PDB file of C-alpha atoms in Angstrom:
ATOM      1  CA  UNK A 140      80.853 208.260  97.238  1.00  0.00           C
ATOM      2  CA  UNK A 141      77.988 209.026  99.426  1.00  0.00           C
ATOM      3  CA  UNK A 142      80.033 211.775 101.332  1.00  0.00           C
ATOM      4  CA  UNK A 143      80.607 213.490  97.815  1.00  0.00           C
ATOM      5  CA  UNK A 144      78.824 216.819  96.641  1.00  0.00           C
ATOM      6  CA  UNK A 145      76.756 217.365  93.462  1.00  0.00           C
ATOM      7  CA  UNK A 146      79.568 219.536  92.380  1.00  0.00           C
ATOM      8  CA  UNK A 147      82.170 216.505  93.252  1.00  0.00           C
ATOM      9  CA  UNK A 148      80.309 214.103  91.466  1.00  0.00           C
ATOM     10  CA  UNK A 149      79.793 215.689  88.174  1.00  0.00           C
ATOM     11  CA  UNK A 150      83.750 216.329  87.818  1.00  0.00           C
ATOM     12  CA  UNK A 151      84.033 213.074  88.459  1.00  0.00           C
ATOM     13  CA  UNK A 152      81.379 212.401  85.392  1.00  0.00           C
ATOM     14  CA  UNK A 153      83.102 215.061  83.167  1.00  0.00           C
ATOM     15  CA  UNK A 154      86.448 213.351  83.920  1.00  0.00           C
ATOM     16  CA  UNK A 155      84.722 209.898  82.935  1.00  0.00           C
ATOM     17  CA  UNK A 156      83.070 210.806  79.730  1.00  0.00           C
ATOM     18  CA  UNK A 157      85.949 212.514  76.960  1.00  0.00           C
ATOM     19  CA  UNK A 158      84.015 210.922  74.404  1.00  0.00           C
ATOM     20  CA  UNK A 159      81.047 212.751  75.200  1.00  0.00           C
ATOM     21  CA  UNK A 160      83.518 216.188  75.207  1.00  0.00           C
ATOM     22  CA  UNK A 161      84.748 215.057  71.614  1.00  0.00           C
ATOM     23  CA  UNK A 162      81.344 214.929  70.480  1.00  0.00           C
ATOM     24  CA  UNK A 163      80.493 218.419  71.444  1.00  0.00           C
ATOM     25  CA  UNK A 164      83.417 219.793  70.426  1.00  0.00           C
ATOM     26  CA  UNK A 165      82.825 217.624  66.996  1.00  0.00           C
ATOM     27  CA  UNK A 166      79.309 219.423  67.158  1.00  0.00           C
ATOM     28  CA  UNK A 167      80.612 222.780  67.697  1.00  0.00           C
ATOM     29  CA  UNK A 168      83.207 222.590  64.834  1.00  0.00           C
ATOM     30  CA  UNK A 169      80.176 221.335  62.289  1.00  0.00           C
ATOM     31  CA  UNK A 170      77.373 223.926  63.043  1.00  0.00           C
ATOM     32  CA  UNK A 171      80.524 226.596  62.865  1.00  0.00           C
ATOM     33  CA  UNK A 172      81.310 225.270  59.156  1.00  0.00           C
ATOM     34  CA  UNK A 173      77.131 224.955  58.568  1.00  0.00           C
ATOM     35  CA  UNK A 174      76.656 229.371  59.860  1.00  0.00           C
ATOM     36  CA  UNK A 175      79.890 230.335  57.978  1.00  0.00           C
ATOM     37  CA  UNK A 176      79.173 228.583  54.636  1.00  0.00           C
ATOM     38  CA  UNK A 177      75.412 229.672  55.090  1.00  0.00           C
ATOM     39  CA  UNK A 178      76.411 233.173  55.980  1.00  0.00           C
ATOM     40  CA  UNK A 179      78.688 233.227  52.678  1.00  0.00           C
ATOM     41  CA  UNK A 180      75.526 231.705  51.034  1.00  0.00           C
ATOM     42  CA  UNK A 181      73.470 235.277  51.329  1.00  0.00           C
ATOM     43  CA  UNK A 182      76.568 237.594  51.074  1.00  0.00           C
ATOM     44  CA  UNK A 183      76.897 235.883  47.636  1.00  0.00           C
ATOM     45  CA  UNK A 184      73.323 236.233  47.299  1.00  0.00           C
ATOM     46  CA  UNK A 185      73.002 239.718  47.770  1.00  0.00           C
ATOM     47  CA  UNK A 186      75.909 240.314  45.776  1.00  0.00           C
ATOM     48  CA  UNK A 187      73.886 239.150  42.461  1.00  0.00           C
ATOM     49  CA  UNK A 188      71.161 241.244  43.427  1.00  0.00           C
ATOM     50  CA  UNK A 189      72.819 243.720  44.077  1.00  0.00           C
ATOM     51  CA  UNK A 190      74.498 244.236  41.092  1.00  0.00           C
ATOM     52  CA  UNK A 191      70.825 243.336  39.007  1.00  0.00           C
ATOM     53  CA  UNK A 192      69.012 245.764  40.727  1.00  0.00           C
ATOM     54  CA  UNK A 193      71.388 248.458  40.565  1.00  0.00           C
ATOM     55  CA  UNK A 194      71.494 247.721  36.505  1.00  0.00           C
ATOM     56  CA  UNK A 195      67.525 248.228  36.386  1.00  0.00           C
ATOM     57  CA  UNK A 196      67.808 250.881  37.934  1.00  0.00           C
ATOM     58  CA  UNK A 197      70.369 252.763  36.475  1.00  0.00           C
ATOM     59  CA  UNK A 198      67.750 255.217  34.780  1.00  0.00           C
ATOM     60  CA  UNK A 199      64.250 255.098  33.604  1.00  0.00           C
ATOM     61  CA  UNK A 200      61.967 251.936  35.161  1.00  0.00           C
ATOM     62  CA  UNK A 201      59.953 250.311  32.400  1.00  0.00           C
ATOM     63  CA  UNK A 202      58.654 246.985  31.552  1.00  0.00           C
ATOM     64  CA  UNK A 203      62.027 245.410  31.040  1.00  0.00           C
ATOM     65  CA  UNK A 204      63.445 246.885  34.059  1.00  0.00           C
ATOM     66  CA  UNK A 205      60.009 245.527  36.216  1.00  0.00           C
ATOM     67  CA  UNK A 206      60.950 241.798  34.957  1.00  0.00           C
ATOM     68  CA  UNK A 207      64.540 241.792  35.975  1.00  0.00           C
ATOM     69  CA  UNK A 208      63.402 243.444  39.563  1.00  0.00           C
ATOM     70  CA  UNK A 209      60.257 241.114  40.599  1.00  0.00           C
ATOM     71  CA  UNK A 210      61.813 238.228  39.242  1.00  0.00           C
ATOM     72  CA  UNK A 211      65.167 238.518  40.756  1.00  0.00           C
ATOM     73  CA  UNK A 212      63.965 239.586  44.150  1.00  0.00           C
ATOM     74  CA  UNK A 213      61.177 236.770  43.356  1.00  0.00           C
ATOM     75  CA  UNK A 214      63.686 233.984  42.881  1.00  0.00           C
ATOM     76  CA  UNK A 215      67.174 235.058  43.984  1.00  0.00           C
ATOM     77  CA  UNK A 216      66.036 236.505  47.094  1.00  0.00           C
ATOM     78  CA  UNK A 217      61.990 235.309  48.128  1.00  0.00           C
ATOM     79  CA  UNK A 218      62.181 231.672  46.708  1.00  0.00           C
ATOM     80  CA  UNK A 219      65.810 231.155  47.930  1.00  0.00           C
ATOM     81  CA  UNK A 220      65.147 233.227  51.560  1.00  0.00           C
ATOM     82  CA  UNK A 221      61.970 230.966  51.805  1.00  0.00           C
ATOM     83  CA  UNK A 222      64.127 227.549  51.136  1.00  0.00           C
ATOM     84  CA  UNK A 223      66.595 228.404  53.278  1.00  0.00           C
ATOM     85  CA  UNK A 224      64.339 229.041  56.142  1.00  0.00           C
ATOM     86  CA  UNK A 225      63.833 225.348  56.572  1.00  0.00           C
ATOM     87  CA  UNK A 226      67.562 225.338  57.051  1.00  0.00           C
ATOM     88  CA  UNK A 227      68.825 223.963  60.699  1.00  0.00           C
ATOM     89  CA  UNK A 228      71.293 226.852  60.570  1.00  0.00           C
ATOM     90  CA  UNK A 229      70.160 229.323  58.597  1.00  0.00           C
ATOM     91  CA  UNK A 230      71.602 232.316  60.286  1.00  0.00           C
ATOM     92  CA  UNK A 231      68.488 234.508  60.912  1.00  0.00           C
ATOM     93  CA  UNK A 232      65.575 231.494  61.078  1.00  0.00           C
ATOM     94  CA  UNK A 233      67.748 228.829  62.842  1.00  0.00           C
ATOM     95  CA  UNK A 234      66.390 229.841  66.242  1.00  0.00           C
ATOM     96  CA  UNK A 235      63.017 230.202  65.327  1.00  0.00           C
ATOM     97  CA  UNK A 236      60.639 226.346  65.985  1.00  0.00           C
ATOM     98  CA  UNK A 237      59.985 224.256  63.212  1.00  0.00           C
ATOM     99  CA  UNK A 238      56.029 224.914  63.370  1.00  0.00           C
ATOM    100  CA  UNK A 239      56.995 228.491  63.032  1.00  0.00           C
ATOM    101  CA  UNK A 240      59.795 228.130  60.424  1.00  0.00           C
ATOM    102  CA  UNK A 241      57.000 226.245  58.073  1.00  0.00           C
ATOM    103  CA  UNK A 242      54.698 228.963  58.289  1.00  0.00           C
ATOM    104  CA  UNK A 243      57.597 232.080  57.068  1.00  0.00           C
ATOM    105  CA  UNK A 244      58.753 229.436  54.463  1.00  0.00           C
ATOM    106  CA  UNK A 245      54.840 228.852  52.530  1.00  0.00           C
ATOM    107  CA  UNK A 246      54.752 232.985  53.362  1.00  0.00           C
ATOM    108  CA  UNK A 247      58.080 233.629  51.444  1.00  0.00           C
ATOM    109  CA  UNK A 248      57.507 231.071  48.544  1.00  0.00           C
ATOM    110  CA  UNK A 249      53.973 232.280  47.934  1.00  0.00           C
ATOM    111  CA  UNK A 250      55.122 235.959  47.780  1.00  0.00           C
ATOM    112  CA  UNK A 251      58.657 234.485  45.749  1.00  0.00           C
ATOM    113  CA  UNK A 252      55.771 233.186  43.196  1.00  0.00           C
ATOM    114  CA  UNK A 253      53.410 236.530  42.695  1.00  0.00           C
ATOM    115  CA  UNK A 254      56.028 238.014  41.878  1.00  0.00           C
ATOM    116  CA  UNK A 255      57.914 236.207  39.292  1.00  0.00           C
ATOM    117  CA  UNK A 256      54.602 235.289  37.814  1.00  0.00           C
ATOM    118  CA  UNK A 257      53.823 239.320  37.497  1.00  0.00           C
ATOM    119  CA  UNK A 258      57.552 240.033  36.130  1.00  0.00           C
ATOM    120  CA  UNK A 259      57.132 236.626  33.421  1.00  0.00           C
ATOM    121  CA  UNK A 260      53.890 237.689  32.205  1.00  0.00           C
ATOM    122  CA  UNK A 261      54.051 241.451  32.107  1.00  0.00           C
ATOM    123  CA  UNK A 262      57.092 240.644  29.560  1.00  0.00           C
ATOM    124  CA  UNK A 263      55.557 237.756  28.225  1.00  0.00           C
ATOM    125  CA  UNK A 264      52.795 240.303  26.963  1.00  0.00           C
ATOM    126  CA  UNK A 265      55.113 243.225  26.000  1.00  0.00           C
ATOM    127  CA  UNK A 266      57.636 240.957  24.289  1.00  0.00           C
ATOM    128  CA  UNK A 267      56.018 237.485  23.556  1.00  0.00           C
ATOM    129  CA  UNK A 268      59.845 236.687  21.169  1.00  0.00           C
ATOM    130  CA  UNK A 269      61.658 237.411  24.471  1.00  0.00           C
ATOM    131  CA  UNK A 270      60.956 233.410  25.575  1.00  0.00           C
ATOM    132  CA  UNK A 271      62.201 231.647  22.476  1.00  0.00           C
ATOM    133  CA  UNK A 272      65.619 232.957  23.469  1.00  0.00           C
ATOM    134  CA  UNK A 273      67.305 230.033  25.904  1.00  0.00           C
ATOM    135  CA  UNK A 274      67.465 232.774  28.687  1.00  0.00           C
ATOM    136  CA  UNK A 275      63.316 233.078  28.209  1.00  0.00           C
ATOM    137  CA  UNK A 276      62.619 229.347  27.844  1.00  0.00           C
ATOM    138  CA  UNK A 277      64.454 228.475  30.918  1.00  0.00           C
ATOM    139  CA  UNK A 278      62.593 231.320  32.795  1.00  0.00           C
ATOM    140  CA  UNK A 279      59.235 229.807  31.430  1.00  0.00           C
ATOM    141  CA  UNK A 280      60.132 226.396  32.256  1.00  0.00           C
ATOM    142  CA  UNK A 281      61.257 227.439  36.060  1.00  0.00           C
ATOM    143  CA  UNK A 282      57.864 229.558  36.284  1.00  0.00           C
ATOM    144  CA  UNK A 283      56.150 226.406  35.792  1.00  0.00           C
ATOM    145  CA  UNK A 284      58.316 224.525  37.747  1.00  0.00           C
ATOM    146  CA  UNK A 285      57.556 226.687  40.552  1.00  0.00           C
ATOM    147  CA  UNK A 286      53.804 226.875  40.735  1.00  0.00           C
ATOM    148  CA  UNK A 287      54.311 222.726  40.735  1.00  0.00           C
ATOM    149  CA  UNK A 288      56.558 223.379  43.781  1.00  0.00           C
ATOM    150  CA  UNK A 289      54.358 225.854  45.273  1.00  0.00           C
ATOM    151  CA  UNK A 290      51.470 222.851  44.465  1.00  0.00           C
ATOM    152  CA  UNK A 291      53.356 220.630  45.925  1.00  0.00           C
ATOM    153  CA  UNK A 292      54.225 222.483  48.886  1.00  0.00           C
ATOM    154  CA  UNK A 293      50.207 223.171  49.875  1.00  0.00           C
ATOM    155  CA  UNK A 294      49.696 219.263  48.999  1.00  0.00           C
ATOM    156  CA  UNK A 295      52.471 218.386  51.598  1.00  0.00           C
ATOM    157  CA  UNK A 296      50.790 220.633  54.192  1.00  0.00           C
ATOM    158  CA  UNK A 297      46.969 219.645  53.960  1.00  0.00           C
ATOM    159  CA  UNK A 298      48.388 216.385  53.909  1.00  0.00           C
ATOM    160  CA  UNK A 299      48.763 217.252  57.839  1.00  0.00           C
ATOM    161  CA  UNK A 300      45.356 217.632  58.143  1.00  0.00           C
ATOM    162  CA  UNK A 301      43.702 214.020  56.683  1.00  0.00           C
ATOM    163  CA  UNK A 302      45.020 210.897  58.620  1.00  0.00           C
ATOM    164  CA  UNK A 303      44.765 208.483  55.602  1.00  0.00           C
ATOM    165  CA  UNK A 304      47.506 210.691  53.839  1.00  0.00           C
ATOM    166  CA  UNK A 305      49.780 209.659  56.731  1.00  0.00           C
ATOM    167  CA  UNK A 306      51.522 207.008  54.329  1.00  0.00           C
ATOM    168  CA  UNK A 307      51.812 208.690  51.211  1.00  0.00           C
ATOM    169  CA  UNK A 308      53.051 212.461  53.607  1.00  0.00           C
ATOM    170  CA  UNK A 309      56.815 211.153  52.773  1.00  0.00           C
ATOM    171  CA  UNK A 310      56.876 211.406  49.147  1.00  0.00           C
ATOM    172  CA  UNK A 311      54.660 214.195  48.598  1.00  0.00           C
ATOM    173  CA  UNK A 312      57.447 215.932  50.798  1.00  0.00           C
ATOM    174  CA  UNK A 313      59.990 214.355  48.483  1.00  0.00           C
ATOM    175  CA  UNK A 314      58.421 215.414  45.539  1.00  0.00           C
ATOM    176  CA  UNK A 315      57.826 218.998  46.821  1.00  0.00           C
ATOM    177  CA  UNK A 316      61.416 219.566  47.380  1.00  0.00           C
ATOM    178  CA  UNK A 317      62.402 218.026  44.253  1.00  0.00           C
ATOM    179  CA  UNK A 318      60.550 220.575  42.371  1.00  0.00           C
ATOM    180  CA  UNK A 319      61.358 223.376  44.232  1.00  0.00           C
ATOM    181  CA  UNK A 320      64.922 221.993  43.475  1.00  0.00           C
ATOM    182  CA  UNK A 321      64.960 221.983  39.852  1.00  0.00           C
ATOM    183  CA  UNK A 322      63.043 225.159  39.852  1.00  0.00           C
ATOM    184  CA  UNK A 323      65.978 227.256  41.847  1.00  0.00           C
ATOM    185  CA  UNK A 324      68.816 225.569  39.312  1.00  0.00           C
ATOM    186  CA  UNK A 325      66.177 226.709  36.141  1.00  0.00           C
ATOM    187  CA  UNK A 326      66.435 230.371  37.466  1.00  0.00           C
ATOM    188  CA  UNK A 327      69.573 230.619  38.053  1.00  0.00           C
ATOM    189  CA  UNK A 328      70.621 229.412  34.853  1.00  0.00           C
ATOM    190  CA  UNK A 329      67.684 231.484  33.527  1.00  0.00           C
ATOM    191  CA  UNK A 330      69.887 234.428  35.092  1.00  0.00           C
ATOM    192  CA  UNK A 331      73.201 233.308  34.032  1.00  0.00           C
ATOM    193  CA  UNK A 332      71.784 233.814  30.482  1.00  0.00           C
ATOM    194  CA  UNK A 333      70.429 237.039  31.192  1.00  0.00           C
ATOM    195  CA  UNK A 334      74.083 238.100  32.359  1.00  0.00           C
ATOM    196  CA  UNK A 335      74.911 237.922  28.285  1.00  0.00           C
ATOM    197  CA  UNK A 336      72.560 240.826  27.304  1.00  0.00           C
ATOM    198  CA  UNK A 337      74.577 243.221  25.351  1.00  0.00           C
ATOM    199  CA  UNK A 338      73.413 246.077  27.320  1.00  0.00           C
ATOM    200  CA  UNK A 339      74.439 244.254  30.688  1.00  0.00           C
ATOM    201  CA  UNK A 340      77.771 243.219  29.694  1.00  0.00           C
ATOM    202  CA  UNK A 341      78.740 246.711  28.711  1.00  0.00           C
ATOM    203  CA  UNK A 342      77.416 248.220  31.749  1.00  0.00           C
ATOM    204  CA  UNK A 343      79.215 245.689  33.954  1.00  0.00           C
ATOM    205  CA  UNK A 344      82.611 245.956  31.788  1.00  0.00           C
ATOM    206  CA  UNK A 345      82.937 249.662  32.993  1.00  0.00           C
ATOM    207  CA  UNK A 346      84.174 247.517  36.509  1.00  0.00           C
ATOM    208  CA  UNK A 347      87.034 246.460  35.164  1.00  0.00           C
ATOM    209  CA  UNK A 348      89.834 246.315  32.465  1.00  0.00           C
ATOM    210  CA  UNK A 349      88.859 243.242  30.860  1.00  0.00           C
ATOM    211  CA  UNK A 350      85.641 243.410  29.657  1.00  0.00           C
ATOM    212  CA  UNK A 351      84.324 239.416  29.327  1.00  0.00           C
ATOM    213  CA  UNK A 352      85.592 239.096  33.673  1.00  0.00           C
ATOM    214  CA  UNK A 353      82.498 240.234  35.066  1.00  0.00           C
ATOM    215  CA  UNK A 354      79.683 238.235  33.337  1.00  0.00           C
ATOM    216  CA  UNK A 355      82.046 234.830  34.102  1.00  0.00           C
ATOM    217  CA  UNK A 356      82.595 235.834  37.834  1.00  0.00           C
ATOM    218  CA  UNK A 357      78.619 237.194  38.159  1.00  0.00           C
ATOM    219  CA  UNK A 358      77.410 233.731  36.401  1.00  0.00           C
ATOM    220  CA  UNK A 359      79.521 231.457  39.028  1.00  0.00           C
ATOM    221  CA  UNK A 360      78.560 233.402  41.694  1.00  0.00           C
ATOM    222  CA  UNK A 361      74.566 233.041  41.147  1.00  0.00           C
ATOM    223  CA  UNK A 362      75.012 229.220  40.594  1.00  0.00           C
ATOM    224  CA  UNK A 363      76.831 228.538  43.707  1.00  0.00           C
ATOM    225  CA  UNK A 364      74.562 230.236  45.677  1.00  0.00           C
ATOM    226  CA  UNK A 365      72.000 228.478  44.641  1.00  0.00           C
ATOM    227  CA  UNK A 366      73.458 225.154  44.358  1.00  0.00           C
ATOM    228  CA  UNK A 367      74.140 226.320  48.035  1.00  0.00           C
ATOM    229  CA  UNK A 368      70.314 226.976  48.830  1.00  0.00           C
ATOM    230  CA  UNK A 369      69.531 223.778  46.793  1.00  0.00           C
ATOM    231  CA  UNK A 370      71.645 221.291  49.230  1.00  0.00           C
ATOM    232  CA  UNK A 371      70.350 222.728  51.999  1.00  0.00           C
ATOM    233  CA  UNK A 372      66.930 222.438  51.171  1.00  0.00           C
ATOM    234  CA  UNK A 373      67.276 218.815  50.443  1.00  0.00           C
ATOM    235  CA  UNK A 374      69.078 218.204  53.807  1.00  0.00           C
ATOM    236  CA  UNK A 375      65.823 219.564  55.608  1.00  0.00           C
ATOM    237  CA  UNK A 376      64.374 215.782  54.563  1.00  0.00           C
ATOM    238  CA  UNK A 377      67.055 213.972  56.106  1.00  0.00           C
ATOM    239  CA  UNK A 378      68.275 215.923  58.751  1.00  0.00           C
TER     240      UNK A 378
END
């Protein structure tokens, strides 16, 4: 052995360890699935915004057409973006270091919150009946939810800063995400609602033959999305 080079000896490692190649190749195969299914996670993401934006924008911008755009760039695209940032493999963060990842995350949920909070109460005030409808309670009850999350969140981080926290750091993180968690699934069914506004459905039906396919397909889309975002979120505690 001593007559062997560096290059002889590590084939003769390589050759010795096929569990350790299994285990890489078992590595490679999972953070594939994790890019693909998060890279399907913001094609179907922009897809829903896509398709709200264009609607609010189909002719004159007014006060209605201001709530749909700051709250569904606030929560389908800010508030999700700004979970999934924490995200091991988020496609466009995942190289970035945790330190830095934090800091774009509070960035993206505190902008995700001015503006949902400025598209809720600038309808709020030019149609206070609009929130006794289910689509409007849900979207008050996920506004609220999110400035606990956002609460939460700054908690969790000056926690950081004062030693004694140290024991109680774990479940203010647990309780942050758990907030931020219900408040995603609020807005999106929040939107899924919205999708039944007789104005949307007949724009929407001009895609197609049948006119009651594209609110169904629209709806399932935005949930899995953010059922997507959701998961991932919660992962970023365990893994």
């Amino acid at each position: 052995m001593d007559g062997e080079t560096p290059t002889e000896e590590l084939s003769i490692k390589e050759e010795e360890s096929p569990e350790e190649e299994k285990v890489v190749k078992n590595y490679v195969l999972s953070k594939t699935i994790r890019l693909l299914l998060n890279l399907l996670t913001h094609v179907l993401m922009m897809i829903t915004e896509f398709v709200c934006l264009v609607f609010a924008c189909k002719s004159h911008v007014g006060i209605f057409e201001l709530h749909i755009i700051l709250c569904v760039i606030g929560y389908q695209f800010f508030m999700c973006q700004g979970a999934l940032t924490l995200a091991k493999y988020n496609v466009w963060s995942g190289y970035l270091r945790r330190l830095h990842r934090i800091h774009v995350h509070w960035v993206l949920e505190v902008i995700a919150l001015a503006m949902v909070t400025a598209g809720s109460v600038l309808y709020l005030l030019e149609l206070p009946a609009h929130f006794t409808t289910l689509h409007g309670g849900f979207g008050l009850v996920a506004l609220g939810a999110t400035l606990l999350a956002v609460l939460g969140g700054a908690i969790t981080g000056l926690s950081y800063a004062v030693q004694g926290c140290a024991p109680a750091r774990k479940w203010f993180k647990y309780i942050h995400h758990t907030i931020a968690v219900i408040a995603l699934l609020l807005s999106a069914i929040s939107l899924s609602l919205a999708f039944m506004n007789p104005d949307f459905k007949l724009w929407t039906s001009k895609w197609f033959e049948n006119d009651e396919l594209p609110v169904p397909i629209l709806m399932f889309i935005t949930l899995l999305f953010t059922c997507s975002v959701a998961v991932e979120f919660l992962l970023v505690l365990w893994i």
